[in-house]
Every structure is written in structure tokens, then in C-alpha cells.
Short mmCIF file of C-alpha atoms in Angstrom, two decimals:
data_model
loop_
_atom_site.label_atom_id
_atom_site.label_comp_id
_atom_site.label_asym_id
_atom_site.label_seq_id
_atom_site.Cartn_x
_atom_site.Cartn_y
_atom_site.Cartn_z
CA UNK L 1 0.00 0.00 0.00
CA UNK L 2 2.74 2.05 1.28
CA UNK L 3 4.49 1.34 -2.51
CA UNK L 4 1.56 2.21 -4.30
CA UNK L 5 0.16 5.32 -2.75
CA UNK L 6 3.11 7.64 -4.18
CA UNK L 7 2.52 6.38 -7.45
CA UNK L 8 -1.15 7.30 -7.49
CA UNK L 9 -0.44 10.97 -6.86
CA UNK L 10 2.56 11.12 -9.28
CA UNK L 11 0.61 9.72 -11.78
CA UNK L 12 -2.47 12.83 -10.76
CA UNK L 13 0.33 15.20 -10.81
CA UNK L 14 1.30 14.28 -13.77
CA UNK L 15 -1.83 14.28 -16.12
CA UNK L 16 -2.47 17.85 -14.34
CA UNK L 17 0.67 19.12 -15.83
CA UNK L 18 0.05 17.41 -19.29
CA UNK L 19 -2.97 19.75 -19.09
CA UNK L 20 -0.84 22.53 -18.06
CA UNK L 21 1.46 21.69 -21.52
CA UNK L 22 -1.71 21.34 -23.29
CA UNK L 23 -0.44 17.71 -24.37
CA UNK L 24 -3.03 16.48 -27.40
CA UNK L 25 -6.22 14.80 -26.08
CA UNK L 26 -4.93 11.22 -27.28
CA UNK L 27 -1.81 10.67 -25.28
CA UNK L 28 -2.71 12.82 -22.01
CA UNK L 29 -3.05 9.23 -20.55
CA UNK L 30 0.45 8.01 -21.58
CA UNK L 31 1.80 11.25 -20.94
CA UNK L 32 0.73 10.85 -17.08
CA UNK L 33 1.69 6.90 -17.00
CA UNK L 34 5.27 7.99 -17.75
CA UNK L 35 5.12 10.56 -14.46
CA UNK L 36 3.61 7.24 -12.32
CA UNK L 37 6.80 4.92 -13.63
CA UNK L 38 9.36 7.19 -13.02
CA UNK L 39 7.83 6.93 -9.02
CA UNK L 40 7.10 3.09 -9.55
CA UNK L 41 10.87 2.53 -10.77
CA UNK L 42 11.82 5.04 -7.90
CA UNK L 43 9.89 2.87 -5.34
CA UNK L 44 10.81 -0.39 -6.48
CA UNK L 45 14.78 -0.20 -6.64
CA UNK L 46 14.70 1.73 -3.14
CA UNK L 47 13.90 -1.92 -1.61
CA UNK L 48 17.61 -2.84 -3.22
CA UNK L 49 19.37 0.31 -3.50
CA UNK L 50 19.83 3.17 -0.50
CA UNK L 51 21.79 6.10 -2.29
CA UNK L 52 18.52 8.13 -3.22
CA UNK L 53 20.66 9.92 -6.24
CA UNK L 54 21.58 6.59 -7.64
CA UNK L 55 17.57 5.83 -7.33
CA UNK L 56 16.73 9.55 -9.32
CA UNK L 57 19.32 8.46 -11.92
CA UNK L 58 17.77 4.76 -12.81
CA UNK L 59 13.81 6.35 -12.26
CA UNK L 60 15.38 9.00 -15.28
CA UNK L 61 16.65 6.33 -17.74
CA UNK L 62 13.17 4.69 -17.06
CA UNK L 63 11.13 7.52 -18.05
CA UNK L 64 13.93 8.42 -20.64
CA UNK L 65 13.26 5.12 -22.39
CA UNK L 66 10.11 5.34 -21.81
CA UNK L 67 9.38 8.64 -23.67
CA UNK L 68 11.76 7.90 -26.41
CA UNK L 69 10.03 4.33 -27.09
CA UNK L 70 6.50 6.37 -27.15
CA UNK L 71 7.71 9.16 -28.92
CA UNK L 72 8.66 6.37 -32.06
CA UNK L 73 5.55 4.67 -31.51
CA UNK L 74 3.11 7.55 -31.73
CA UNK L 75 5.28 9.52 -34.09
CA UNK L 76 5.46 12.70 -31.83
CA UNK L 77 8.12 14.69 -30.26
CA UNK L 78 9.54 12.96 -27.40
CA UNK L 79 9.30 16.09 -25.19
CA UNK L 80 5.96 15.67 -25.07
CA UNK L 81 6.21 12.45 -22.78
CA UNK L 82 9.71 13.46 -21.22
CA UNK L 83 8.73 16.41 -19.61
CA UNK L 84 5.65 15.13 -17.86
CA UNK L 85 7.43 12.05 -16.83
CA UNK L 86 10.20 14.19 -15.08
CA UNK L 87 8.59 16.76 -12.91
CA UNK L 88 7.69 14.37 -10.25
CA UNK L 89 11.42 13.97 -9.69
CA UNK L 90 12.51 17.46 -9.87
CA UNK L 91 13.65 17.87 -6.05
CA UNK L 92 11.24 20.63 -4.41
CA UNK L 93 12.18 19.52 -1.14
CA UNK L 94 15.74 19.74 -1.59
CA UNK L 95 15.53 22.89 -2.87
CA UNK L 96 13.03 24.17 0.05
CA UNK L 97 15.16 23.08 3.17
CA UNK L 98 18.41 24.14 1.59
CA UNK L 99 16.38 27.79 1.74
CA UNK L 100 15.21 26.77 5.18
CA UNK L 101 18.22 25.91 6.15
CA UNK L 102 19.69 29.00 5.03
CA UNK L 103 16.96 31.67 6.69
CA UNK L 104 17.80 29.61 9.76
CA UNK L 105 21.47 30.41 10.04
CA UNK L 106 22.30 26.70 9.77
CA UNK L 107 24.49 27.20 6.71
CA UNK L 108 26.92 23.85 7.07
CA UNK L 109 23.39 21.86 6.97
CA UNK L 110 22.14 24.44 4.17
CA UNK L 111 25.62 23.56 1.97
CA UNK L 112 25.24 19.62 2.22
CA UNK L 113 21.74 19.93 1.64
CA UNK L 114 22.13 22.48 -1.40
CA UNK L 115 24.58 20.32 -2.41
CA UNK L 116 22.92 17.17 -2.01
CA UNK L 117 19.79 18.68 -4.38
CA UNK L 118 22.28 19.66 -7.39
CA UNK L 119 23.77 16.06 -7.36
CA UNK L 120 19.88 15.17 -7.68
CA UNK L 121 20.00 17.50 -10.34
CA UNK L 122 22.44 16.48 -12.11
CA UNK L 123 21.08 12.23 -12.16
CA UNK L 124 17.74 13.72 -14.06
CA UNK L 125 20.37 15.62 -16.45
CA UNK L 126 22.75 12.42 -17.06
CA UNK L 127 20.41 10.26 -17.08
CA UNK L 128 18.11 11.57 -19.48
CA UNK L 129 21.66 12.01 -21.54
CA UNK L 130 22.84 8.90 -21.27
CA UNK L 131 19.22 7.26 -23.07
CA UNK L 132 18.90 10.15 -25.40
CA UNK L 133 22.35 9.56 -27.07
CA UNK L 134 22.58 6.46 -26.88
CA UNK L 135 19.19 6.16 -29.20
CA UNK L 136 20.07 8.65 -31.18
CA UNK L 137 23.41 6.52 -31.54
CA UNK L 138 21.43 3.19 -32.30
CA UNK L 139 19.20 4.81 -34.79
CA UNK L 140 22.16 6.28 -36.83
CA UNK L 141 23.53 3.00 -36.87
CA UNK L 142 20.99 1.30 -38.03
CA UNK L 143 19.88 3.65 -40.67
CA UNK L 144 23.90 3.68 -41.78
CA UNK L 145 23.39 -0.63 -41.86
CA UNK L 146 19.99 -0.43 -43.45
CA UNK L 147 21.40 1.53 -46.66
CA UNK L 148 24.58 0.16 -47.02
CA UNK L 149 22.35 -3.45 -47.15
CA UNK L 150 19.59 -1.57 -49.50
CA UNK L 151 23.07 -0.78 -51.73
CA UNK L 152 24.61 -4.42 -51.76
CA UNK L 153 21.05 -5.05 -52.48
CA UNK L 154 20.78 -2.76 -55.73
CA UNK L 155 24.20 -3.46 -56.32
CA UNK L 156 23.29 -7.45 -56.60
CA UNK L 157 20.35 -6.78 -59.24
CA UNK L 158 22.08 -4.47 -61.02
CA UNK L 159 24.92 -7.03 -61.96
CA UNK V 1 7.13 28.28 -55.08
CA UNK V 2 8.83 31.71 -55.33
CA UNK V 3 11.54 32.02 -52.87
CA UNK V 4 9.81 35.13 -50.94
CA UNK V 5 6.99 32.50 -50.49
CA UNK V 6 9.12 29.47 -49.46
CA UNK V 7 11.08 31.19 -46.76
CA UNK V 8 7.49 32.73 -45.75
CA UNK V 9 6.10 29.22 -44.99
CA UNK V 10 9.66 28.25 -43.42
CA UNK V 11 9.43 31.12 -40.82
CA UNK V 12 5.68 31.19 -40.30
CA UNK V 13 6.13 27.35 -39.11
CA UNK V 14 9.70 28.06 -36.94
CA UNK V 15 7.85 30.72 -35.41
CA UNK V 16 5.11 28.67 -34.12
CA UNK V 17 7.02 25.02 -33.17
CA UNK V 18 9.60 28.08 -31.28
CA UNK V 19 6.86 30.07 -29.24
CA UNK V 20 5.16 27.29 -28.28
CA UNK V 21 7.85 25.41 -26.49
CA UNK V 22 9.83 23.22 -28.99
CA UNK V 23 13.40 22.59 -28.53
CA UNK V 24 15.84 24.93 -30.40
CA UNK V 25 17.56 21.61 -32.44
CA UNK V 26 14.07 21.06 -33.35
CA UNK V 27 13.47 24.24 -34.88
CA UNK V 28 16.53 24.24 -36.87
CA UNK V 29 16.04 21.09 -38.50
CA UNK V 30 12.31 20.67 -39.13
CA UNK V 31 12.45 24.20 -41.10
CA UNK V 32 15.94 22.93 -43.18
CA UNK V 33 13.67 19.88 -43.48
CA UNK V 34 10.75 22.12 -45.41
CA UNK V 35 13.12 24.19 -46.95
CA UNK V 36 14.80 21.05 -48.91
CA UNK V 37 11.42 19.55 -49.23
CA UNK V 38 10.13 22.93 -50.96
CA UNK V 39 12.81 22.66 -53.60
CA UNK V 40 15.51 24.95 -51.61
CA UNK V 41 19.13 24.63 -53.33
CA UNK V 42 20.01 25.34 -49.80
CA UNK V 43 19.05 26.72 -46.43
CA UNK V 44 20.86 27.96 -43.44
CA UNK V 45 19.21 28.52 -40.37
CA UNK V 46 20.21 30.09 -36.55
CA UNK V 47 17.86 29.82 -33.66
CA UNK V 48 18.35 31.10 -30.44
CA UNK V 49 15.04 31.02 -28.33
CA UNK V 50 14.44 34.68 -29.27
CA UNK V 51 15.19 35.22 -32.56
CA UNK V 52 15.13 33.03 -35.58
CA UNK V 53 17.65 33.66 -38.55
CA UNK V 54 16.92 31.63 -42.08
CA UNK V 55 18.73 32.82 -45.52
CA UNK V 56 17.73 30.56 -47.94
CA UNK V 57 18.73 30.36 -51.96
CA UNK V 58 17.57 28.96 -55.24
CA UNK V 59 18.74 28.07 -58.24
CA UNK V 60 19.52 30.72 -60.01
CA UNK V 61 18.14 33.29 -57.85
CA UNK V 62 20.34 35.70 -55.07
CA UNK V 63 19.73 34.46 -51.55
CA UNK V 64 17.26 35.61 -49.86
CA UNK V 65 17.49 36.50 -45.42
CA UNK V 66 14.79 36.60 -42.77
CA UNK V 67 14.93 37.58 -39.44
CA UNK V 68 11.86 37.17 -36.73
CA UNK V 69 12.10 38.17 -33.09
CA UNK V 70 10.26 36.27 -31.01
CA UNK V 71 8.62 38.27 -27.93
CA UNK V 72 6.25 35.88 -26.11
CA UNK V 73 6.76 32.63 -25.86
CA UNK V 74 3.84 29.96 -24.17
CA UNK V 75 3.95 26.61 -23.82
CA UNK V 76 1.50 24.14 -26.24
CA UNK V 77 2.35 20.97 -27.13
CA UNK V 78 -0.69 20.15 -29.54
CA UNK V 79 0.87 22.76 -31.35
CA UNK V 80 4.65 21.28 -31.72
CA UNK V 81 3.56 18.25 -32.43
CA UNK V 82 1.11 19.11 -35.15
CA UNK V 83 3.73 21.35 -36.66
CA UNK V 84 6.42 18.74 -36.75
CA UNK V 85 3.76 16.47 -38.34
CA UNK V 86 3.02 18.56 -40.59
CA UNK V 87 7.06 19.09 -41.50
CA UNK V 88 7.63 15.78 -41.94
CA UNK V 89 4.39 15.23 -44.10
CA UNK V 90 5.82 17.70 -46.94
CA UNK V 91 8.46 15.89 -47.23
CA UNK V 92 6.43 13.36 -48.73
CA UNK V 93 3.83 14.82 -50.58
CA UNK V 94 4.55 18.57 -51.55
CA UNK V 95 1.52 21.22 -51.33
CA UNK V 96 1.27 24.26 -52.69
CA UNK V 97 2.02 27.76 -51.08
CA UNK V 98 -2.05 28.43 -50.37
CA UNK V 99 -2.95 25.10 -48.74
CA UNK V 100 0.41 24.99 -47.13
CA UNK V 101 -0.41 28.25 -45.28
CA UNK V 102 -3.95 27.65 -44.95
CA UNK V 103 -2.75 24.12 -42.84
CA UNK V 104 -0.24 26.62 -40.56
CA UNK V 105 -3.28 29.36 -39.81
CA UNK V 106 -5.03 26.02 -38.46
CA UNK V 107 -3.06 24.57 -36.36
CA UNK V 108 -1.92 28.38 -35.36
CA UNK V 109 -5.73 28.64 -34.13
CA UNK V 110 -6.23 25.37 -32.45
CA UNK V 111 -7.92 25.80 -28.96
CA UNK V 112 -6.21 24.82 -25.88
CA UNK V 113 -7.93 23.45 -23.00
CA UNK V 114 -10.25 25.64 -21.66
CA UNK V 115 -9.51 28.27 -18.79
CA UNK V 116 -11.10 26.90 -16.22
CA UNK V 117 -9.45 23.20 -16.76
CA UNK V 118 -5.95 24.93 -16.66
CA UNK V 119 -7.11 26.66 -13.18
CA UNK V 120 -8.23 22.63 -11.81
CA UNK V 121 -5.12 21.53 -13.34
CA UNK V 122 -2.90 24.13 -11.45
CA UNK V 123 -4.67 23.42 -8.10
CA UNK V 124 -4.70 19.39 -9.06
CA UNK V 125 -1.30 19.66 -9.44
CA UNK V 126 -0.82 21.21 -5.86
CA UNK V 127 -3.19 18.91 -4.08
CA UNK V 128 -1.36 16.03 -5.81
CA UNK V 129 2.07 17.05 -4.62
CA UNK V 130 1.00 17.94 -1.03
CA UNK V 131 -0.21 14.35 -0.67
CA UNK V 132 2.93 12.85 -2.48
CA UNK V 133 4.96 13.99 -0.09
CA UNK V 134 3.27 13.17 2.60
CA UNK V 135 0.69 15.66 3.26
CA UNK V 136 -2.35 14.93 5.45
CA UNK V 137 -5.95 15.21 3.45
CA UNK V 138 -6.35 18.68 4.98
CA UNK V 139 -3.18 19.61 4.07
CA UNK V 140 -4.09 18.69 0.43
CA UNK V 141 -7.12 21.01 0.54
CA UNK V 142 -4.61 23.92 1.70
CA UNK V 143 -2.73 23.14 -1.24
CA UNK V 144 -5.50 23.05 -3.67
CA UNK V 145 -6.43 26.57 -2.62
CA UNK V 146 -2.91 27.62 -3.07
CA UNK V 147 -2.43 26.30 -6.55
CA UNK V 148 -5.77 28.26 -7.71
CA UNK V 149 -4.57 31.28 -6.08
CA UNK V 150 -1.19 31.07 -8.35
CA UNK V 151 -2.57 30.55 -11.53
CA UNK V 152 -4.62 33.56 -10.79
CA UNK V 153 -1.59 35.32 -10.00
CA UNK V 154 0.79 34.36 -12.72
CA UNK V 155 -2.23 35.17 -15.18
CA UNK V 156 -2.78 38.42 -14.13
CA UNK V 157 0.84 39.32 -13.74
CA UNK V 158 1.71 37.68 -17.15
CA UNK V 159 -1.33 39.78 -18.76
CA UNK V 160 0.76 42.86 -17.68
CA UNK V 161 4.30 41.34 -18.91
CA UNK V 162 5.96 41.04 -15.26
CA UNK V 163 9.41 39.74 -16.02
CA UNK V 164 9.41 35.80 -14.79
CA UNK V 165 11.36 35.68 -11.85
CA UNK V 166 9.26 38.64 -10.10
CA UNK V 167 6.87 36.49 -11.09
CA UNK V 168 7.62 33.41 -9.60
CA UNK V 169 8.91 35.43 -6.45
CA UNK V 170 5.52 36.89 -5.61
CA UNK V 171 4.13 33.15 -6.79
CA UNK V 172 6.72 31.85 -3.81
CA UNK V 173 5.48 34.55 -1.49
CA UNK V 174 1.51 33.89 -1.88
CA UNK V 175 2.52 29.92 -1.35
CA UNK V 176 4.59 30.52 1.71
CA UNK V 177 2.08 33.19 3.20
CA UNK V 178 -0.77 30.92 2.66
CA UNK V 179 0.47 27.82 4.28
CA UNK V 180 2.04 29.75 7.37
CA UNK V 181 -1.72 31.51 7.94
CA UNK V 182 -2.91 27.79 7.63
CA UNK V 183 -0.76 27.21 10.19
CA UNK V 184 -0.98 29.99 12.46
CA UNK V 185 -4.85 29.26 12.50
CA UNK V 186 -4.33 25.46 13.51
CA UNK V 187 -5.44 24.00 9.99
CA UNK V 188 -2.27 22.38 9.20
CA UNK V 189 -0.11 20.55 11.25
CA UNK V 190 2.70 20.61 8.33
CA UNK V 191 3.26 23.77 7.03
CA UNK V 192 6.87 22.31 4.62
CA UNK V 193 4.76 19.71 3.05
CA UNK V 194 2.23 22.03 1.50
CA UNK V 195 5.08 24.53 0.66
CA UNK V 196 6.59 22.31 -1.05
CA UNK V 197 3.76 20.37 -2.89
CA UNK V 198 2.87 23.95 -3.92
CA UNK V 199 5.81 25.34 -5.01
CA UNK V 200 5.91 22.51 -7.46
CA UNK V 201 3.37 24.05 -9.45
CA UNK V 202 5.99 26.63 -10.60
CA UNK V 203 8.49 24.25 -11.31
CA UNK V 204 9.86 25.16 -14.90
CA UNK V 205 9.80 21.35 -16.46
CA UNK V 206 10.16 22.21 -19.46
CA UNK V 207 13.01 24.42 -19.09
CA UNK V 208 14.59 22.14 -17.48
CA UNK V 209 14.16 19.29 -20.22
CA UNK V 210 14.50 21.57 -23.41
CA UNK V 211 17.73 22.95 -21.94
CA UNK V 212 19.39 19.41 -21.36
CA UNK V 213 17.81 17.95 -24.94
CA UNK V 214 19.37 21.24 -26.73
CA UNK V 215 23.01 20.67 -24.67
CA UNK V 216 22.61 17.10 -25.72
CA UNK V 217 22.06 18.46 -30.21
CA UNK V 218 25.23 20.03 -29.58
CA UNK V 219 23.10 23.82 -29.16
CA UNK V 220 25.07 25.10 -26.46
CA UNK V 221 23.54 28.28 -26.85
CA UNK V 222 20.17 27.88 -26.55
CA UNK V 223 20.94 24.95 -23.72
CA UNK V 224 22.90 26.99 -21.50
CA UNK V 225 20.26 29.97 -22.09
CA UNK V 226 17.34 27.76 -20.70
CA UNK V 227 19.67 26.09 -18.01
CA UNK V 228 20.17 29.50 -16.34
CA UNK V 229 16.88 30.76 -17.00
CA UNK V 230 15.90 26.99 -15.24
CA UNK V 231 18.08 27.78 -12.08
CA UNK V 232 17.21 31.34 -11.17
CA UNK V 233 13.22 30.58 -11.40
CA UNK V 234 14.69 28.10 -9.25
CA UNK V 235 16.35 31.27 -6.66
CA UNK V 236 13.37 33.27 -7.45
CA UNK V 237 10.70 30.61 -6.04
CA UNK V 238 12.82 29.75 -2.93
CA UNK V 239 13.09 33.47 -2.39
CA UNK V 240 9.46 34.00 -2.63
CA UNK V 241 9.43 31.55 -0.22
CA UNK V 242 11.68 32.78 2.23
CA UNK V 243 10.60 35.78 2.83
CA UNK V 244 7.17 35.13 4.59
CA UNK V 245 8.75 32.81 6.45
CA UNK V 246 11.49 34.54 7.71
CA UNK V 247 8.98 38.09 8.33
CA UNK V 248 5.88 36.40 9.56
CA UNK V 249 6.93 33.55 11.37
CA UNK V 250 7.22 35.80 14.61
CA UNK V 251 3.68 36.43 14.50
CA UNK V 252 2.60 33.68 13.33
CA UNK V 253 4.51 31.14 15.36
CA UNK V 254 3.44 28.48 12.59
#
């Protein structure tokens, strides 16, 4: 129950904003599923895995893949699914108690928390890099292998 | 197609995917994309996300430049992804100039969701967070309040072209000064958990994704741009936020 819960209201948040982006009337749904994995991955790996950054980076390259694999399917722009999927991870609370910390006059607690936010930060950045070029990497590839094949190909009828 | 018209169609569809929230690489290469597809000999084009440069040539004709500032910029989706449809349709099967433009007035014109579903979604969006991170059902209801009171805000200051970040602070100040009165008057035990479900309604997503998708094409530019503008919402919204709390909370005692 405990596992599930956070998903449900990622998954709310989520379609809200696709309304906010005004995200076409067909994929508001898959828009907000991505939001809900992200959590699910999140949730799931925590049972394994303590080091919470380590946690934002794999729930990224879930939602990563996940948008890129949609974005293919449905023929759309993948920042349609990707930025839905991510603001559920963006770290409000990090950056609220590194303020709070700050107004307080605890400023060695304000540093490691500030800090502690941007290396958050930085997992959604990297790992929404890592997917994105690696794709983009697999799809040149391919399309490099499919025409040199479509030339042997010509090149075999034409002889 | 006469090259005045081409690079008309070109700009009038960069303008659109740009000020509606599209990624600069995006830009750049659906309008070379129509350009080529139009029968351009060849096309160079330079986005930034205020300005869009193309200069575009025929065969046998001198080049031809345009340059369009872009001055407000709002965030549809329906309206990228139609566009980019629509870029990679010509490519197939080319129109002429009157359809072509007809097509782009259309999907310039197509409704967005309707005011009062943006307001829900703002407050939804609130609620939501409250309750994600942890957030008692009261608290929730705080939050929903909150999230229709920002929308209001950020409409009417956006209707008289605040700059964003004053925006966002007084959006960080009307969060904070709400959930410390909710406090104060013994409606909410947990005053951080509705600050920060709230303040999560002015988190700038797309920003944030745009900015790393543009550093990934290899657009520095335009990535770095958005990355800043990203980060000091970012400072704006906490010190919204701050200052209730550090003012009021005397008074208050929340």
C-alpha cells in the first residue's frame, strides 16, 4: 500500500501538468503513465538500492526510455512524454530546506543539503543524456546498416 | 514556389514550433527539413530562443534572409507536435504555397484546453504534490487553494508582462504566506509539506528538459540559455518563499 500510494499521486500530478502543456487529447493518458513509472521505478529499486541519487538516476533512464520508445511509436516529439514524466522527480524539497536551512542560520546543513539537491540534479540531467544519445546513436547506426544493405542489395540486381 | 513564399512558410512554421515550447535543435532542422522539401538549393538557419535567422537560396536566384524576433513565448504541445507532423508530411507529398499556409493558420488557431481546466489543473497539481509527499488530506485542501490562487496570480501578472522571476517570487510569497496563515490558525499541522507540494506548481519542467535535450544536439547556446533561466526561477521561487517565512513567522509562530 505504502508502494503504491506515491505512485497514485505522481501519476495525478502528472496528467495535471500534461494539461498545463496542453499535451493532445490522445496521449494525455500516456503522458501521465510515464510521471507514475518514473515513481514506480523510484519505489521499487529503493527496496535494493539506499543512495537516493543513484535511485533519481535509474527512475530518469526509465522515463527516458520510456518517452523515447512512445515518442517512435506515436510519431510525436519525445518532449511531449519526457517532460511530464520528469517533474515528479525534480527535487522541491531539496531545494526548500536548503532555503530553510539558510533563513535559519544553519548554513553547514544548508551547503550539504544544497549540495545534495544539485547532485539530484544532475542524475535527471545524465540520465536523461545517457538514453537520449545512446538512441540517437542506435538509430544512426541502423539507418547507416539499413542503406549500405539496400546498396549491396541494388548493387546485386544491377549485376 | 517563389523564394519570398518558401522562406514565408519556413518562418511562419519556426515561429510557431519556437513560441510554443519546442526545442531549439528542433526548430533548426524541421524548417531545413521544409526548406529542402520545398525545392531549396540550400538553407541555413540560426535559432536562439528569441530570434530566428533563415537565408535561404535557389537556383539561379540571389539568396534571400529573414529575421523574426520572437517576444512571447507559451507553452503548447498540440501545437509542436502538429507542426512537426506537418514538416515531416511535406516531405512526402509537396503542397502548394495556399494550402500549405492555410494548414499553418489552423493549427496556429487550435484551442487549448479551456480556462477553467488549466485553473483545476494548477490546483490538481498542488493537491497532488502535497499528498505525495506526505501531506495529510487537509493539508491537500490547503494546497488546492494555493495552486488556484497562483494561476490567478501568474495570469494576471503575465497579462501585464511582469518579467518571470518577479513572477515566480511573488508566486513563492503567496505559497509561503498561505500555508504559514494555515498554520498559524491550527489548519495544518505541516506547514513544509504544503510549501513544497505547492511550489511545485511553478516548477519550470520544461526548461529544465529543453535545456538538457538542446546541450545534448550540440546547441550550447540555446541549452545553456534555458539552463540558467531553469536555475534562477529556481532562486526566485525559494526566495518568494523565504521571505514570509522569515517576516511572519514571529507572529505567526506556525
Amino acid at each position: 500500500m505504502n508502494y503504491i500510494t506515491p505512485c497514485l499521486y505522481a501519476f495525478g500530478a502528472s496528467l495535471a501538468f500534461a494539461i498545463v502543456f496542453n499535451i493532445p487529447r490522445n496521449k494525455l493518458l500516456l503522458a501521465a503513465l510515464g510521471g507514475m513509472l518514473g515513481q514506480l521505478v523510484y519505489v521499487l529499486f529503493q527496496l535494493v538500492i539506499s543512495n537516493d541519487v543513484l535511485l533519481y538516476l535509474l527512475a530518469t533512464i526509465a522515463i527516458s526510455l520510456y518517452a523515447e520508445v512512445l515518442a517512435r511509436l506515436t510519431k510525436s516529439p519525445t518532449t511531449i512524454y519526457l517532460a511530464v514524466a520528469l517533474i515528479p522527480l525534480v527535487p522541491g524539497g531539496g531545494i526548500y530546506y536548503t532555503m530553510l536551512y539558510f533563513i535559519n542560520g544553519e548554513i553547514d546543513l544548508g551547503i550539504s543539503t544544497g549540495i545534495h539537491t544539485l547532485l539530484i540534479s544532475g542524475a535527471l540531467a545524465v540520465g536523461i543524456i545517457m538514453v537520449s544519445s545512446t538512441v540517437n546513436l542506435v538509430r544512426k547506426v541502423m539507418l547507416k546498416g539499413s542503406s549500405k544493405i539496400g546498396k549491396k542489395l541494388n548493387h546485386g540486381k544491377k549485376t | 514556389m517563389t523564394i519570398n513564399q518558401l522562406s514565408h512558410v519556413a518562418m511562419e512554421m519556426g515561429v510557431i514550433l519556437l513560441s510554443n515550447g519546442a526545442e531549439t535543435y528542433r526548430v533548426e532542422e524541421s524548417m531545413h527539413r521544409i526548406c529542402i522539401a520545398l525545392g531549396a538549393k540550400e538553407a541555413e538557419i540560426f535559432v536562439v530562443p528569441t530570434t530566428i535567422i533563415i537565408s535561404v537560396t535557389l537556383e539561379g536566384e540571389l539568396p534571400l534572409t529573414r529575421t523574426r524576433r520572437i517576444h512571447s513565448r507559451k507553452i503548447d504541445l498540440t501545437k509542436v507536435s502538429e507542426i512537426n507532423h506537418l514538416s515531416r508530411q511535406i516531405c512526402f507529398e509537396p503542397t502548394n504555397y495556399k494550402d500549405l499556409l492555410a494548414e499553418i493558420r489552423r493549427i496556429d488557431t487550435i484551442p487549448s484546453y479551456p480556462y477553467y481546466l488549466h485553473v483545476l489543473a494548477f490546483a490538481f497539481i498542488s493537491q497532488m504534490f502535497t499528498l505525495f509527499f506526505g501531506g495529510s488530506l487537509m493539508d491537500s485542501c490547503v494546497g488546492f487553494l494555493i495552486g488556484i490562487g497562483i494561476k490567478l496570480q501568474m495570469d494576471i501578472m503575465g497579462r501585464f508582462e511582469a518579467n518571470v522571476f518577479f513572477t515566480n517570487i511573488v508566486g513563492g510569497l503567496i505559497v509561503s504566506t498561505v500555508a504559514l496563515t494555515a498554520a498559524g490558525l491550527g489548519l495544518s499541522t505541516n506547514m513544509d509539506t504544503i510549501i513544497i507540494g505547492s511550489i511545485m506548481t511553478l516548477v519550470p519542467g520544461l526548461a529544465i528538459t529543453n535545456s538538457i535535450r538542446d546541450i545534448i544536439a550540440g546547441d550550447y547556446l540555446s541549452g545553456l540559455t534555458k539552463g540558467i533561466e531553469a536555475l534562477l526561477i529556481g532562486a526566485a521561487i525559494a526566495a518568494g518563499v523565504a521571505v514570509p517565512l522569515s517576516l511572519l513567522r514571529p507572529f505567526w509562530g506556525g
